Amino acid sequence: MKSPEKVSWRDGYHNEVTCVRCLEVYDQGRLDRMLWCDPCRFRARERAAFYGWIGGLVFGIFCAGYVWIAIRPTDLIVGAWVATLVTAVWIGQKVAREFIYGVMRFKNSRAAEAVPPS
């Protein structure tokens, strides 16, 4: 008995597909399921990482304000509070980076602004 063939989302496209961000034509194997090429994903990740650090620093500033105003740390364990705030910035930038990258992918705003290559 013959097993049914697996159906993939790539079956509905031709061998060469246009990236929706840069409008360059690529082999369909080089695009992801949202039709973004590797260079566009890389640039979006870099941009999200930059904005993620800004988000992480803002989160760290809010945490520092909370520690300074609500907790009022003593002078005995200043290093531990600094380490806590550095960790808050690092975790905050990771969360912000992934959130911003997801928003970029969801909005896909570059597709509307892209100019076809000449």
Tab-separated table of N, CA and C in Angstrom:
chain	number	residue	atom	x	y	z
A	1	MET	N	0.834	-1.169	0.000
A	1	MET	CA	0.000	0.000	0.000
A	1	MET	C	0.891	1.249	0.000
A	2	LYS	N	0.583	2.182	-0.847
A	2	LYS	CA	1.390	3.381	-1.009
A	2	LYS	C	0.955	4.443	0.009
A	3	SER	N	1.935	5.029	0.697
A	3	SER	CA	1.609	6.063	1.680
A	3	SER	C	1.352	7.392	0.961
A	4	PRO	N	0.456	8.202	1.511
A	4	PRO	CA	0.159	9.486	0.861
A	4	PRO	C	1.372	10.419	0.928
A	5	GLU	N	1.532	11.230	-0.117
A	5	GLU	CA	2.640	12.175	-0.146
A	5	GLU	C	2.389	13.308	0.840
A	6	LYS	N	3.471	13.765	1.439
A	6	LYS	CA	3.353	14.898	2.346
A	6	LYS	C	3.193	16.169	1.524
A	7	VAL	N	2.279	17.001	1.953
A	7	VAL	CA	2.041	18.263	1.273
A	7	VAL	C	2.757	19.365	2.047
A	8	SER	N	3.495	20.184	1.338
A	8	SER	CA	4.230	21.278	1.947
A	8	SER	C	3.690	22.602	1.426
A	9	TRP	N	3.908	23.675	2.178
A	9	TRP	CA	3.475	24.988	1.717
A	9	TRP	C	4.249	25.392	0.482
A	10	ARG	N	5.440	24.812	0.283
A	10	ARG	CA	6.266	25.162	-0.870
A	10	ARG	C	5.712	24.589	-2.175
A	11	ASP	N	4.817	23.605	-2.087
A	11	ASP	CA	4.283	22.983	-3.299
A	11	ASP	C	3.467	23.954	-4.137
A	12	GLY	N	2.905	24.971	-3.521
A	12	GLY	CA	2.062	25.919	-4.244
A	12	GLY	C	2.836	27.008	-4.968
A	13	TYR	N	4.166	27.038	-4.812
A	13	TYR	CA	4.975	28.085	-5.420
A	13	TYR	C	5.846	27.510	-6.535
A	14	HIS	N	6.303	28.399	-7.395
A	14	HIS	CA	7.234	28.008	-8.442
A	14	HIS	C	8.605	27.772	-7.827
A	15	ASN	N	9.559	27.355	-8.652
A	15	ASN	CA	10.909	27.116	-8.143
A	15	ASN	C	11.590	28.404	-7.700
A	16	GLU	N	11.303	29.513	-8.375
A	16	GLU	CA	11.885	30.790	-7.985
A	16	GLU	C	10.780	31.694	-7.447
A	17	VAL	N	11.038	32.253	-6.271
A	17	VAL	CA	10.034	33.055	-5.577
A	17	VAL	C	10.668	34.395	-5.206
A	18	THR	N	9.864	35.438	-5.161
A	18	THR	CA	10.338	36.772	-4.811
A	18	THR	C	10.236	36.984	-3.305
A	19	CYS	N	11.319	37.480	-2.720
A	19	CYS	CA	11.311	37.851	-1.303
A	19	CYS	C	10.381	39.051	-1.143
A	20	VAL	N	9.500	38.994	-0.152
A	20	VAL	CA	8.529	40.071	0.022
A	20	VAL	C	9.144	41.317	0.657
A	21	ARG	N	10.361	41.226	1.171
A	21	ARG	CA	11.017	42.394	1.771
A	21	ARG	C	11.853	43.168	0.759
A	22	CYS	N	12.722	42.481	0.035
A	22	CYS	CA	13.644	43.167	-0.873
A	22	CYS	C	13.259	43.008	-2.342
A	23	LEU	N	12.285	42.171	-2.626
A	23	LEU	CA	11.789	41.895	-3.978
A	23	LEU	C	12.837	41.271	-4.890
A	24	GLU	N	13.859	40.654	-4.313
A	24	GLU	CA	14.833	39.889	-5.095
A	24	GLU	C	14.265	38.495	-5.324
A	25	VAL	N	14.630	37.883	-6.438
A	25	VAL	CA	14.145	36.545	-6.769
A	25	VAL	C	15.150	35.521	-6.247
A	26	TYR	N	14.652	34.534	-5.512
A	26	TYR	CA	15.477	33.478	-4.929
A	26	TYR	C	14.848	32.127	-5.229
A	27	ASP	N	15.657	31.086	-5.088
A	27	ASP	CA	15.139	29.726	-5.133
A	27	ASP	C	14.246	29.545	-3.908
A	28	GLN	N	13.149	28.829	-4.064
A	28	GLN	CA	12.194	28.729	-2.955
A	28	GLN	C	12.791	28.075	-1.719
A	29	GLY	N	13.848	27.303	-1.872
A	29	GLY	CA	14.494	26.691	-0.717
A	29	GLY	C	15.233	27.688	0.157
A	30	ARG	N	15.527	28.872	-0.366
A	30	ARG	CA	16.258	29.886	0.395
A	30	ARG	C	15.337	30.845	1.134
A	31	LEU	N	14.026	30.716	0.955
A	31	LEU	CA	13.075	31.590	1.638
A	31	LEU	C	12.369	30.819	2.743
A	32	ASP	N	11.985	31.534	3.786
A	32	ASP	CA	11.246	30.873	4.856
A	32	ASP	C	9.756	30.869	4.533
A	33	ARG	N	8.943	30.445	5.481
A	33	ARG	CA	7.509	30.304	5.213
A	33	ARG	C	6.810	31.636	5.012
A	34	MET	N	7.412	32.733	5.465
A	34	MET	CA	6.830	34.059	5.246
A	34	MET	C	7.461	34.748	4.039
A	35	LEU	N	8.224	33.984	3.272
A	35	LEU	CA	8.872	34.436	2.043
A	35	LEU	C	9.874	35.561	2.292
A	36	TRP	N	10.667	35.418	3.341
A	36	TRP	CA	11.772	36.329	3.624
A	36	TRP	C	13.062	35.601	3.289
A	37	CYS	N	13.996	36.282	2.639
A	37	CYS	CA	15.293	35.688	2.317
A	37	CYS	C	16.220	35.789	3.539
A	38	ASP	N	17.345	35.080	3.467
A	38	ASP	CA	18.295	35.086	4.581
A	38	ASP	C	18.848	36.483	4.888
A	39	PRO	N	19.276	37.262	3.865
A	39	PRO	CA	19.777	38.612	4.192
A	39	PRO	C	18.724	39.511	4.849
A	40	CYS	N	17.477	39.405	4.429
A	40	CYS	CA	16.418	40.226	5.046
A	40	CYS	C	16.169	39.796	6.487
A	41	ARG	N	16.183	38.495	6.747
A	41	ARG	CA	16.019	38.018	8.126
A	41	ARG	C	17.182	38.482	8.989
A	42	PHE	N	18.398	38.427	8.428
A	42	PHE	CA	19.583	38.852	9.172
A	42	PHE	C	19.503	40.342	9.510
A	43	ARG	N	19.128	41.166	8.539
A	43	ARG	CA	19.011	42.607	8.790
A	43	ARG	C	17.913	42.897	9.815
A	44	ALA	N	16.806	42.179	9.732
A	44	ALA	CA	15.722	42.379	10.703
A	44	ALA	C	16.170	41.952	12.101
A	45	ARG	N	16.930	40.864	12.195
A	45	ARG	CA	17.449	40.421	13.500
A	45	ARG	C	18.401	41.458	14.081
A	46	GLU	N	19.272	42.034	13.219
A	46	GLU	CA	20.197	43.066	13.702
A	46	GLU	C	19.443	44.292	14.206
A	47	ARG	N	18.449	44.723	13.458
A	47	ARG	CA	17.657	45.887	13.858
A	47	ARG	C	16.911	45.592	15.159
A	48	ALA	N	16.345	44.394	15.269
A	48	ALA	CA	15.633	44.019	16.492
A	48	ALA	C	16.594	43.941	17.676
A	49	ALA	N	17.835	43.500	17.439
A	49	ALA	CA	18.816	43.436	18.522
A	49	ALA	C	19.162	44.831	19.030
A	50	PHE	N	19.312	45.784	18.109
A	50	PHE	CA	19.605	47.165	18.522
A	50	PHE	C	18.473	47.727	19.373
A	51	TYR	N	17.254	47.613	18.884
A	51	TYR	CA	16.112	48.121	19.640
A	51	TYR	C	15.876	47.301	20.907
A	52	GLY	N	16.269	46.040	20.892
A	52	GLY	CA	16.150	45.213	22.086
A	52	GLY	C	17.029	45.719	23.220
A	53	TRP	N	18.255	46.172	22.889
A	53	TRP	CA	19.126	46.730	23.926
A	53	TRP	C	18.530	48.006	24.507
A	54	ILE	N	17.903	48.801	23.654
A	54	ILE	CA	17.243	50.007	24.164
A	54	ILE	C	16.116	49.608	25.119
A	55	GLY	N	15.317	48.625	24.720
A	55	GLY	CA	14.245	48.143	25.589
A	55	GLY	C	14.779	47.552	26.876
A	56	GLY	N	15.893	46.818	26.792
A	56	GLY	CA	16.501	46.247	27.987
A	56	GLY	C	17.013	47.308	28.944
A	57	LEU	N	17.607	48.362	28.394
A	57	LEU	CA	18.090	49.453	29.245
A	57	LEU	C	16.932	50.190	29.915
A	58	VAL	N	15.857	50.398	29.185
A	58	VAL	CA	14.676	51.041	29.781
A	58	VAL	C	14.120	50.172	30.906
A	59	PHE	N	14.048	48.859	30.656
A	59	PHE	CA	13.577	47.943	31.697
A	59	PHE	C	14.510	47.978	32.903
A	60	GLY	N	15.820	48.013	32.654
A	60	GLY	CA	16.790	48.086	33.744
A	60	GLY	C	16.664	49.365	34.550
A	61	ILE	N	16.374	50.473	33.871
A	61	ILE	CA	16.190	51.748	34.577
A	61	ILE	C	14.954	51.684	35.473
A	62	PHE	N	13.872	51.093	34.958
A	62	PHE	CA	12.675	50.938	35.796
A	62	PHE	C	12.955	50.021	36.990
A	63	CYS	N	13.707	48.950	36.765
A	63	CYS	CA	14.058	48.055	37.879
A	63	CYS	C	14.931	48.779	38.898
A	64	ALA	N	15.882	49.588	38.417
A	64	ALA	CA	16.746	50.347	39.329
A	64	ALA	C	15.922	51.334	40.146
A	65	GLY	N	14.956	51.982	39.503
A	65	GLY	CA	14.078	52.894	40.240
A	65	GLY	C	13.275	52.172	41.300
A	66	TYR	N	12.780	50.993	40.953
A	66	TYR	CA	12.015	50.200	41.925
A	66	TYR	C	12.905	49.788	43.098
A	67	VAL	N	14.113	49.333	42.793
A	67	VAL	CA	15.033	48.914	43.859
A	67	VAL	C	15.386	50.109	44.740
A	68	TRP	N	15.656	51.255	44.135
A	68	TRP	CA	16.068	52.432	44.901
A	68	TRP	C	14.932	52.990	45.761
A	69	ILE	N	13.700	53.030	45.191
A	69	ILE	CA	12.577	53.658	45.903
A	69	ILE	C	11.859	52.675	46.832
A	70	ALA	N	11.525	51.497	46.333
A	70	ALA	CA	10.699	50.568	47.110
A	70	ALA	C	11.521	49.685	48.049
A	71	ILE	N	12.627	49.165	47.566
A	71	ILE	CA	13.395	48.211	48.378
A	71	ILE	C	14.399	48.917	49.282
A	72	ARG	N	14.994	49.995	48.825
A	72	ARG	CA	15.996	50.759	49.564
A	72	ARG	C	17.120	49.854	50.075
A	73	PRO	N	18.009	49.451	49.164
A	73	PRO	CA	19.062	48.505	49.549
A	73	PRO	C	20.084	49.129	50.506
A	74	THR	N	20.696	48.265	51.303
A	74	THR	CA	21.746	48.718	52.217
A	74	THR	C	23.076	48.749	51.471
A	75	ASP	N	24.067	49.323	52.111
A	75	ASP	CA	25.397	49.418	51.506
A	75	ASP	C	26.164	48.101	51.565
A	76	LEU	N	25.646	47.114	52.261
A	76	LEU	CA	26.379	45.864	52.450
A	76	LEU	C	26.429	45.000	51.191
A	77	ILE	N	25.376	45.026	50.401
A	77	ILE	CA	25.322	44.128	49.246
A	77	ILE	C	25.086	44.893	47.936
A	78	VAL	N	25.826	45.958	47.745
A	78	VAL	CA	25.671	46.775	46.541
A	78	VAL	C	26.003	45.957	45.301
A	79	GLY	N	27.022	45.139	45.375
A	79	GLY	CA	27.418	44.306	44.228
A	79	GLY	C	26.320	43.356	43.796
A	80	ALA	N	25.588	42.826	44.755
A	80	ALA	CA	24.491	41.913	44.420
A	80	ALA	C	23.368	42.659	43.704
A	81	TRP	N	23.082	43.882	44.130
A	81	TRP	CA	22.037	44.665	43.455
A	81	TRP	C	22.480	45.076	42.058
A	82	VAL	N	23.739	45.411	41.903
A	82	VAL	CA	24.254	45.748	40.567
A	82	VAL	C	24.155	44.532	39.656
A	83	ALA	N	24.521	43.365	40.162
A	83	ALA	CA	24.412	42.139	39.360
A	83	ALA	C	22.956	41.849	39.002
A	84	THR	N	22.052	42.104	39.935
A	84	THR	CA	20.625	41.907	39.660
A	84	THR	C	20.150	42.835	38.550
A	85	LEU	N	20.577	44.086	38.580
A	85	LEU	CA	20.161	45.046	37.556
A	85	LEU	C	20.789	44.733	36.198
A	86	VAL	N	22.039	44.286	36.194
A	86	VAL	CA	22.676	43.881	34.932
A	86	VAL	C	21.935	42.689	34.340
A	87	THR	N	21.554	41.754	35.180
A	87	THR	CA	20.775	40.605	34.715
A	87	THR	C	19.412	41.044	34.195
A	88	ALA	N	18.794	42.003	34.848
A	88	ALA	CA	17.496	42.514	34.383
A	88	ALA	C	17.626	43.162	33.011
A	89	VAL	N	18.705	43.910	32.787
A	89	VAL	CA	18.932	44.521	31.470
A	89	VAL	C	19.126	43.440	30.425
A	90	TRP	N	19.921	42.421	30.743
A	90	TRP	CA	20.209	41.355	29.780
A	90	TRP	C	18.941	40.574	29.422
A	91	ILE	N	18.165	40.200	30.429
A	91	ILE	CA	16.924	39.466	30.164
A	91	ILE	C	15.917	40.369	29.455
A	92	GLY	N	15.857	41.629	29.852
A	92	GLY	CA	14.954	42.569	29.201
A	92	GLY	C	15.272	42.757	27.733
A	93	GLN	N	16.559	42.806	27.378
A	93	GLN	CA	16.909	42.961	25.969
A	93	GLN	C	16.581	41.713	25.179
A	94	LYS	N	16.711	40.547	25.783
A	94	LYS	CA	16.346	39.306	25.083
A	94	LYS	C	14.848	39.274	24.783
A	95	VAL	N	14.044	39.613	25.776
A	95	VAL	CA	12.593	39.611	25.591
A	95	VAL	C	12.186	40.687	24.587
A	96	ALA	N	12.744	41.881	24.724
A	96	ALA	CA	12.401	42.974	23.811
A	96	ALA	C	12.827	42.644	22.387
A	97	ARG	N	13.998	42.032	22.224
A	97	ARG	CA	14.479	41.674	20.881
A	97	ARG	C	13.527	40.710	20.190
A	98	GLU	N	13.109	39.673	20.893
A	98	GLU	CA	12.203	38.700	20.282
A	98	GLU	C	10.832	39.310	20.010
A	99	PHE	N	10.366	40.151	20.913
A	99	PHE	CA	9.078	40.810	20.708
A	99	PHE	C	9.138	41.734	19.493
A	100	ILE	N	10.196	42.531	19.393
A	100	ILE	CA	10.341	43.465	18.269
A	100	ILE	C	10.495	42.707	16.963
A	101	TYR	N	11.256	41.619	16.963
A	101	TYR	CA	11.414	40.820	15.742
A	101	TYR	C	10.071	40.223	15.316
A	102	GLY	N	9.292	39.761	16.273
A	102	GLY	CA	7.968	39.227	15.952
A	102	GLY	C	7.047	40.283	15.376
A	103	VAL	N	7.108	41.494	15.920
A	103	VAL	CA	6.291	42.588	15.381
A	103	VAL	C	6.738	42.929	13.967
A	104	MET	N	8.054	42.948	13.735
A	104	MET	CA	8.563	43.216	12.384
A	104	MET	C	8.055	42.174	11.396
A	105	ARG	N	8.091	40.926	11.813
A	105	ARG	CA	7.636	39.856	10.920
A	105	ARG	C	6.132	39.952	10.687
A	106	PHE	N	5.397	40.293	11.728
A	106	PHE	CA	3.945	40.375	11.604
A	106	PHE	C	3.524	41.545	10.725
A	107	LYS	N	4.131	42.710	10.951
A	107	LYS	CA	3.773	43.895	10.173
A	107	LYS	C	4.240	43.787	8.727
A	108	ASN	N	5.464	43.303	8.530
A	108	ASN	CA	6.030	43.123	7.192
A	108	ASN	C	5.932	44.418	6.388
A	109	SER	N	6.225	45.550	7.021
A	109	SER	CA	6.013	46.857	6.403
A	109	SER	C	6.929	47.119	5.218
A	110	ARG	N	8.083	46.511	5.172
A	110	ARG	CA	9.005	46.749	4.071
A	110	ARG	C	8.431	46.273	2.746
A	111	ALA	N	7.553	45.301	2.771
A	111	ALA	CA	6.995	44.785	1.520
A	111	ALA	C	6.249	45.880	0.769
A	112	ALA	N	5.577	46.747	1.478
A	112	ALA	CA	4.843	47.828	0.828
A	112	ALA	C	5.786	48.916	0.324
A	113	GLU	N	6.953	49.062	0.977
A	113	GLU	CA	7.899	50.110	0.613
A	113	GLU	C	8.961	49.643	-0.374
A	114	ALA	N	9.057	48.349	-0.624
A	114	ALA	CA	10.141	47.808	-1.438
A	114	ALA	C	10.022	48.263	-2.890
A	115	VAL	N	11.182	48.450	-3.509
A	115	VAL	CA	11.246	48.841	-4.920
A	115	VAL	C	11.870	47.682	-5.682
A	116	PRO	N	11.246	47.231	-6.764
A	116	PRO	CA	11.804	46.103	-7.505
A	116	PRO	C	13.200	46.422	-8.028
A	117	PRO	N	14.097	45.434	-8.049
A	117	PRO	CA	15.438	45.678	-8.580
A	117	PRO	C	15.374	46.001	-10.066
A	118	SER	N	16.254	46.888	-10.508
A	118	SER	CA	16.224	47.270	-11.925
A	118	SER	C	17.156	46.429	-12.769
